[in-house]
Amino acid sequence: MNWKKLLCAGLSGALLTGALAGCGTTDSQPSATPAADDIAYQATGLPRDTVLFTVDGREVTADQYLYWLLTSISTAKNAGYLADDTAWEEEIEGTPTADYLKQNAQDISKLYAAVANHAEAAGATVTEEQRAEAEEQLEQMGSMYEMYYGLTMQEWLDQQCITRESYLSLNDAYYQVQNLQSSMEESGELTPTDEDIQNMIDSEGIYNCKHILIAFPTHEDGSAATDEEKAATKDEADALYAQITAASDPIAAFDTAMNEQSDDGRDETTGELLKPNGYTFLSTGSLVDGTSSLVTEFVTAGTALEVGEISQPVETDYGYHILLRQDADNEDTRAAYPNYAMNKLLDQWAEEAKVETTEAYDKLDPKAFYDFMMNMVLEWQEEQQAEAEAQSSASPAVETESPAPETESPAAEPT
């Protein structure tokens, strides 16, 4: 379980941003005659409502699973696997590639089916307002794709091999977990003991450091500090460090110097430091509240300190920092605990859930499926290019369009 998942309880706001998905129950009997333009049927020969496996009795259909299989394959490809057809004959982490990718997608589906099962048992239903929020975000995303890429919402959904309704229903698990966690927090089930907090600090590697920043001089033209200015800043930081460590109470001397001299962010009205209690962070540099990350030099120096130890001046692009490591049991860490505990539950539910596959799942060929989806995308791109060239030939004077965001076209990969 990674820290990003821990901070957001396995969710990043909505499925539209690539977060959690849940699996709704559907009819177990496959449709007799899928529509001619049914992408899932064309790609696999399976009607969308074909049950591929069950999770504690909850049915997961082709419409739900293929979305995650496509995501699993594309993620592997982006990570450097599947460079060519022969790569499908190789292994990923000691498992044949096709089996690994199928299992990875099954694990995702398993987690979200388990969430749906537990949410239903607890009565954590999705409200009309929450579903409306998901609808609105989907519409906004559709407008963006159409504006910048000429890609209709249906074309985008086809490239994900999922229907609109199923895409929206996948988002339900985000709200189910949100509602479950709120209920458990209100009941006190997620209230930690001191031992719980310490276990979290130890297992996740959480640190807290105050710091005094002696910043490099800034110039109106935006130019960097000169070598002479950097040397002068270091001399100032070294002198301050010597003064603090020579004091009868170095911790008190540190706090006094920090409040009076640190160039870290301050309130424009009161002049008080914005972070008087320092920064609570992981060894990766990410803050526990998920808002940002610290620079590498700060993290390296901070994690090397013992609690109560003060560092010598550490250079970063901002200037020189004198750090004081503190106990990480603080408000920031305790505020993150409910998400941490919820993620432990998610892991437990997924681990304990029982999966039973069907013959349709066992016969599913990930490579054939992915090849079909990629060919479909390439054909769409060729059609779009031909249409654009035809329009350009017919209208030599074309007004320049606004540039699209600096992101890869969603048509470059099916997911």
mmCIF file of C-alpha atoms in Angstrom, residues 152-397:
data_model
loop_
_atom_site.group_PDB
_atom_site.id
_atom_site.type_symbol
_atom_site.label_atom_id
_atom_site.label_comp_id
_atom_site.label_asym_id
_atom_site.label_seq_id
_atom_site.Cartn_x
_atom_site.Cartn_y
_atom_site.Cartn_z
ATOM 1 C CA THR A 152 -16.371 12.658 -28.545
ATOM 2 C CA MET A 153 -17.238 11.167 -25.188
ATOM 3 C CA GLN A 154 -18.462 7.987 -26.850
ATOM 4 C CA GLU A 155 -15.208 7.643 -28.797
ATOM 5 C CA TRP A 156 -13.254 8.043 -25.585
ATOM 6 C CA LEU A 157 -15.396 5.477 -23.770
ATOM 7 C CA ASP A 158 -14.954 3.073 -26.689
ATOM 8 C CA GLN A 159 -11.195 3.452 -26.360
ATOM 9 C CA GLN A 160 -11.545 2.468 -22.692
ATOM 10 C CA CYS A 161 -13.794 -0.473 -23.688
ATOM 11 C CA ILE A 162 -16.501 0.562 -21.240
ATOM 12 C CA THR A 163 -20.024 1.972 -21.367
ATOM 13 C CA ARG A 164 -20.963 5.332 -19.951
ATOM 14 C CA GLU A 165 -23.165 3.874 -17.233
ATOM 15 C CA SER A 166 -20.560 1.338 -16.169
ATOM 16 C CA TYR A 167 -17.925 4.063 -16.095
ATOM 17 C CA LEU A 168 -20.099 6.090 -13.773
ATOM 18 C CA SER A 169 -20.966 3.083 -11.628
ATOM 19 C CA LEU A 170 -17.255 2.343 -11.178
ATOM 20 C CA ASN A 171 -16.964 5.677 -9.418
ATOM 21 C CA ASP A 172 -19.459 4.586 -6.769
ATOM 22 C CA ALA A 173 -16.770 2.881 -4.688
ATOM 23 C CA TYR A 174 -15.039 6.230 -4.133
ATOM 24 C CA TYR A 175 -18.140 7.533 -2.465
ATOM 25 C CA GLN A 176 -18.806 4.240 -0.698
ATOM 26 C CA VAL A 177 -15.384 4.348 0.965
ATOM 27 C CA GLN A 178 -15.825 8.037 1.729
ATOM 28 C CA ASN A 179 -19.174 7.378 3.380
ATOM 29 C CA LEU A 180 -17.895 4.301 5.205
ATOM 30 C CA GLN A 181 -14.929 6.204 6.586
ATOM 31 C CA SER A 182 -17.066 9.144 7.710
ATOM 32 C CA SER A 183 -19.398 6.786 9.532
ATOM 33 C CA MET A 184 -16.526 4.960 11.207
ATOM 34 C CA GLU A 185 -14.883 8.212 12.265
ATOM 35 C CA GLU A 186 -18.125 9.420 13.810
ATOM 36 C CA SER A 187 -18.529 6.153 15.721
ATOM 37 C CA GLY A 188 -14.944 6.309 16.993
ATOM 38 C CA GLU A 189 -13.861 3.138 15.199
ATOM 39 C CA LEU A 190 -10.937 4.986 13.596
ATOM 40 C CA THR A 191 -9.813 6.850 16.715
ATOM 41 C CA PRO A 192 -6.185 5.823 17.327
ATOM 42 C CA THR A 193 -4.386 4.992 20.545
ATOM 43 C CA ASP A 194 -0.872 6.296 21.144
ATOM 44 C CA GLU A 195 0.375 2.841 20.206
ATOM 45 C CA ASP A 196 -1.561 2.988 16.918
ATOM 46 C CA ILE A 197 0.095 6.287 16.037
ATOM 47 C CA GLN A 198 3.572 5.006 16.857
ATOM 48 C CA ASN A 199 3.013 1.889 14.764
ATOM 49 C CA MET A 200 1.946 4.087 11.869
ATOM 50 C CA ILE A 201 5.027 6.304 12.266
ATOM 51 C CA ASP A 202 7.345 3.307 12.360
ATOM 52 C CA SER A 203 5.739 1.333 9.531
ATOM 53 C CA GLU A 204 5.325 4.253 7.139
ATOM 54 C CA GLY A 205 8.526 6.110 8.021
ATOM 55 C CA ILE A 206 7.162 9.487 9.141
ATOM 56 C CA TYR A 207 9.412 12.370 10.186
ATOM 57 C CA ASN A 208 8.965 15.922 11.458
ATOM 58 C CA CYS A 209 11.502 18.724 11.248
ATOM 59 C CA LYS A 210 11.447 22.393 12.084
ATOM 60 C CA HIS A 211 13.921 24.527 10.193
ATOM 61 C CA ILE A 212 15.534 27.915 10.058
ATOM 62 C CA LEU A 213 16.019 29.164 6.524
ATOM 63 C CA ILE A 214 18.707 31.711 5.801
ATOM 64 C CA ALA A 215 17.717 32.509 2.222
ATOM 65 C CA PHE A 216 19.965 33.520 -0.639
ATOM 66 C CA PRO A 217 19.523 37.139 -1.737
ATOM 67 C CA THR A 218 16.931 37.729 -4.454
ATOM 68 C CA HIS A 219 17.409 40.033 -7.408
ATOM 69 C CA GLU A 220 14.755 42.087 -9.198
ATOM 70 C CA ASP A 221 15.875 40.734 -12.571
ATOM 71 C CA GLY A 222 15.374 37.159 -11.359
ATOM 72 C CA SER A 223 19.053 36.250 -11.559
ATOM 73 C CA ALA A 224 20.502 33.715 -9.136
ATOM 74 C CA ALA A 225 22.646 34.625 -6.161
ATOM 75 C CA THR A 226 26.317 35.043 -6.943
ATOM 76 C CA ASP A 227 28.995 32.796 -5.476
ATOM 77 C CA GLU A 228 30.009 35.629 -3.140
ATOM 78 C CA GLU A 229 26.411 36.035 -1.948
ATOM 79 C CA LYS A 230 26.060 32.293 -1.370
ATOM 80 C CA ALA A 231 29.287 32.276 0.631
ATOM 81 C CA ALA A 232 28.056 35.160 2.768
ATOM 82 C CA THR A 233 24.771 33.334 3.378
ATOM 83 C CA LYS A 234 26.663 30.234 4.457
ATOM 84 C CA ASP A 235 28.799 32.268 6.862
ATOM 85 C CA GLU A 236 25.635 33.695 8.408
ATOM 86 C CA ALA A 237 24.093 30.222 8.745
ATOM 87 C CA ASP A 238 27.299 28.770 10.235
ATOM 88 C CA ALA A 239 27.481 31.544 12.799
ATOM 89 C CA LEU A 240 23.842 31.030 13.770
ATOM 90 C CA TYR A 241 24.358 27.269 14.094
ATOM 91 C CA ALA A 242 27.351 27.821 16.378
ATOM 92 C CA GLN A 243 25.340 30.266 18.503
ATOM 93 C CA ILE A 244 22.406 27.831 18.853
ATOM 94 C CA THR A 245 24.494 24.760 19.710
ATOM 95 C CA ALA A 246 26.583 26.719 22.239
ATOM 96 C CA ALA A 247 23.494 27.847 24.166
ATOM 97 C CA SER A 248 22.645 26.255 27.513
ATOM 98 C CA ASP A 249 19.307 25.184 26.003
ATOM 99 C CA PRO A 250 19.896 24.610 22.253
ATOM 100 C CA ILE A 251 16.246 23.709 21.573
ATOM 101 C CA ALA A 252 14.981 26.965 23.083
ATOM 102 C CA ALA A 253 17.707 28.891 21.267
ATOM 103 C CA PHE A 254 16.666 27.211 18.012
ATOM 104 C CA ASP A 255 13.021 28.223 18.489
ATOM 105 C CA THR A 256 13.971 31.818 19.282
ATOM 106 C CA ALA A 257 16.207 32.086 16.214
ATOM 107 C CA MET A 258 13.589 30.399 14.016
ATOM 108 C CA ASN A 259 10.809 32.774 15.048
ATOM 109 C CA GLU A 260 13.003 35.862 14.741
ATOM 110 C CA GLN A 261 15.290 35.109 11.805
ATOM 111 C CA SER A 262 13.952 32.365 9.545
ATOM 112 C CA ASP A 263 13.177 33.396 5.971
ATOM 113 C CA ASP A 264 10.567 30.665 5.593
ATOM 114 C CA GLY A 265 7.014 31.680 4.656
ATOM 115 C CA ARG A 266 5.286 34.144 6.985
ATOM 116 C CA ASP A 267 1.812 35.598 7.375
ATOM 117 C CA GLU A 268 1.693 38.920 5.528
ATOM 118 C CA THR A 269 -0.352 40.547 8.291
ATOM 119 C CA THR A 270 1.165 39.211 11.505
ATOM 120 C CA GLY A 271 4.614 38.279 10.237
ATOM 121 C CA GLU A 272 4.385 34.937 12.034
ATOM 122 C CA LEU A 273 5.780 31.791 10.443
ATOM 123 C CA LEU A 274 3.267 29.765 8.471
ATOM 124 C CA LYS A 275 4.871 26.499 9.620
ATOM 125 C CA PRO A 276 6.062 27.119 13.201
ATOM 126 C CA ASN A 277 5.743 23.413 14.012
ATOM 127 C CA GLY A 278 7.741 22.340 10.997
ATOM 128 C CA TYR A 279 6.997 19.833 8.268
ATOM 129 C CA THR A 280 5.742 16.279 8.739
ATOM 130 C CA PHE A 281 6.890 14.118 5.850
ATOM 131 C CA LEU A 282 7.857 10.682 4.556
ATOM 132 C CA SER A 283 11.305 9.548 3.529
ATOM 133 C CA THR A 284 10.141 10.103 -0.057
ATOM 134 C CA GLY A 285 9.743 13.806 0.743
ATOM 135 C CA SER A 286 5.956 13.887 0.428
ATOM 136 C CA LEU A 287 4.147 15.778 3.170
ATOM 137 C CA VAL A 288 1.679 13.644 5.115
ATOM 138 C CA ASP A 289 -1.170 15.956 4.150
ATOM 139 C CA GLY A 290 -0.425 15.251 0.478
ATOM 140 C CA THR A 291 -0.167 18.921 -0.469
ATOM 141 C CA SER A 292 3.421 18.972 -1.741
ATOM 142 C CA SER A 293 6.928 17.557 -1.379
ATOM 143 C CA LEU A 294 10.128 18.805 0.219
ATOM 144 C CA VAL A 295 13.423 19.255 -1.605
ATOM 145 C CA THR A 296 15.764 16.270 -1.568
ATOM 146 C CA GLU A 297 18.510 17.924 0.485
ATOM 147 C CA PHE A 298 16.043 18.804 3.246
ATOM 148 C CA VAL A 299 14.685 15.250 3.357
ATOM 149 C CA THR A 300 18.124 13.622 3.329
ATOM 150 C CA ALA A 301 19.346 15.790 6.201
ATOM 151 C CA GLY A 302 16.125 15.487 8.197
ATOM 152 C CA THR A 303 15.882 11.699 8.050
ATOM 153 C CA ALA A 304 19.510 11.370 9.143
ATOM 154 C CA LEU A 305 18.860 13.183 12.433
ATOM 155 C CA GLU A 306 17.822 11.665 15.737
ATOM 156 C CA VAL A 307 14.815 13.165 17.524
ATOM 157 C CA GLY A 308 16.016 16.350 19.256
ATOM 158 C CA GLU A 309 19.157 16.627 17.098
ATOM 159 C CA ILE A 310 20.031 19.829 15.216
ATOM 160 C CA SER A 311 21.695 19.691 11.810
ATOM 161 C CA GLN A 312 24.526 21.776 10.507
ATOM 162 C CA PRO A 313 23.486 24.193 7.726
ATOM 163 C CA VAL A 314 22.164 22.344 4.670
ATOM 164 C CA GLU A 315 22.272 24.005 1.246
ATOM 165 C CA THR A 316 19.290 23.923 -1.122
ATOM 166 C CA ASP A 317 18.280 26.150 -4.021
ATOM 167 C CA TYR A 318 16.566 28.404 -1.477
ATOM 168 C CA GLY A 319 19.509 28.989 0.828
ATOM 169 C CA TYR A 320 20.849 27.305 3.967
ATOM 170 C CA HIS A 321 18.619 25.401 6.373
ATOM 171 C CA ILE A 322 19.277 24.470 9.987
ATOM 172 C CA LEU A 323 16.997 21.577 10.901
ATOM 173 C CA LEU A 324 15.670 20.297 14.212
ATOM 174 C CA ARG A 325 14.062 16.868 14.156
ATOM 175 C CA GLN A 326 11.034 16.410 16.421
ATOM 176 C CA ASP A 327 8.717 13.586 17.424
ATOM 177 C CA ALA A 328 6.378 12.870 14.497
ATOM 178 C CA ASP A 329 3.382 12.251 16.797
ATOM 179 C CA ASN A 330 1.612 15.509 16.049
ATOM 180 C CA GLU A 331 -1.624 16.934 14.649
ATOM 181 C CA ASP A 332 -0.658 16.287 11.011
ATOM 182 C CA THR A 333 0.130 12.636 11.662
ATOM 183 C CA ARG A 334 -3.004 12.075 13.719
ATOM 184 C CA ALA A 335 -5.116 13.756 11.043
ATOM 185 C CA ALA A 336 -3.741 11.261 8.501
ATOM 186 C CA TYR A 337 -4.484 8.240 10.692
ATOM 187 C CA PRO A 338 -8.120 7.628 9.625
ATOM 188 C CA ASN A 339 -7.029 7.339 5.992
ATOM 189 C CA TYR A 340 -4.183 5.056 7.016
ATOM 190 C CA ALA A 341 -6.501 2.832 9.042
ATOM 191 C CA MET A 342 -9.084 2.789 6.252
ATOM 192 C CA ASN A 343 -6.470 1.624 3.790
ATOM 193 C CA LYS A 344 -5.441 -1.156 6.148
ATOM 194 C CA LEU A 345 -9.065 -2.268 6.091
ATOM 195 C CA LEU A 346 -9.163 -2.099 2.282
ATOM 196 C CA ASP A 347 -6.087 -4.295 2.108
ATOM 197 C CA GLN A 348 -7.589 -6.727 4.582
ATOM 198 C CA TRP A 349 -10.903 -6.938 2.714
ATOM 199 C CA ALA A 350 -9.155 -7.583 -0.591
ATOM 200 C CA GLU A 351 -6.847 -10.193 0.926
ATOM 201 C CA GLU A 352 -9.698 -12.088 2.554
ATOM 202 C CA ALA A 353 -12.079 -11.943 -0.417
ATOM 203 C CA LYS A 354 -12.642 -15.230 -2.281
ATOM 204 C CA VAL A 355 -12.471 -15.175 -6.100
ATOM 205 C CA GLU A 356 -14.002 -17.825 -8.339
ATOM 206 C CA THR A 357 -13.282 -17.503 -12.062
ATOM 207 C CA THR A 358 -15.373 -18.708 -15.007
ATOM 208 C CA GLU A 359 -14.364 -20.462 -18.217
ATOM 209 C CA ALA A 360 -14.771 -17.161 -20.076
ATOM 210 C CA TYR A 361 -12.116 -15.568 -17.868
ATOM 211 C CA ASP A 362 -9.723 -18.478 -18.232
ATOM 212 C CA LYS A 363 -9.941 -18.286 -22.034
ATOM 213 C CA LEU A 364 -9.526 -14.501 -22.240
ATOM 214 C CA ASP A 365 -6.368 -13.570 -24.213
ATOM 215 C CA PRO A 366 -4.913 -10.224 -23.018
ATOM 216 C CA LYS A 367 -2.636 -9.789 -26.042
ATOM 217 C CA ALA A 368 -5.375 -10.357 -28.616
ATOM 218 C CA PHE A 369 -7.606 -7.971 -26.688
ATOM 219 C CA TYR A 370 -4.955 -5.253 -26.497
ATOM 220 C CA ASP A 371 -3.945 -5.659 -30.150
ATOM 221 C CA PHE A 372 -7.554 -5.116 -31.198
ATOM 222 C CA MET A 373 -7.903 -2.012 -29.015
ATOM 223 C CA MET A 374 -4.654 -0.514 -30.317
ATOM 224 C CA ASN A 375 -5.637 -1.166 -33.941
ATOM 225 C CA MET A 376 -8.968 0.518 -33.266
ATOM 226 C CA VAL A 377 -7.210 3.575 -31.876
ATOM 227 C CA LEU A 378 -4.787 3.713 -34.808
ATOM 228 C CA GLU A 379 -7.658 3.487 -37.285
ATOM 229 C CA TRP A 380 -9.401 6.330 -35.485
ATOM 230 C CA GLN A 381 -6.241 8.443 -35.615
ATOM 231 C CA GLU A 382 -5.852 7.794 -39.340
ATOM 232 C CA GLU A 383 -9.470 8.776 -39.959
ATOM 233 C CA GLN A 384 -9.018 11.969 -37.937
ATOM 234 C CA GLN A 385 -5.842 12.844 -39.829
ATOM 235 C CA ALA A 386 -7.467 12.200 -43.205
ATOM 236 C CA GLU A 387 -10.449 14.353 -42.226
ATOM 237 C CA ALA A 388 -8.178 17.157 -41.041
ATOM 238 C CA GLU A 389 -6.181 17.057 -44.288
ATOM 239 C CA ALA A 390 -9.368 17.130 -46.329
ATOM 240 C CA GLN A 391 -10.641 20.149 -44.414
ATOM 241 C CA SER A 392 -7.282 21.870 -44.779
ATOM 242 C CA SER A 393 -7.332 21.364 -48.558
ATOM 243 C CA ALA A 394 -10.870 22.692 -48.814
ATOM 244 C CA SER A 395 -10.169 25.722 -46.586
ATOM 245 C CA PRO A 396 -6.672 27.094 -47.213
ATOM 246 C CA ALA A 397 -7.190 30.042 -44.862
#
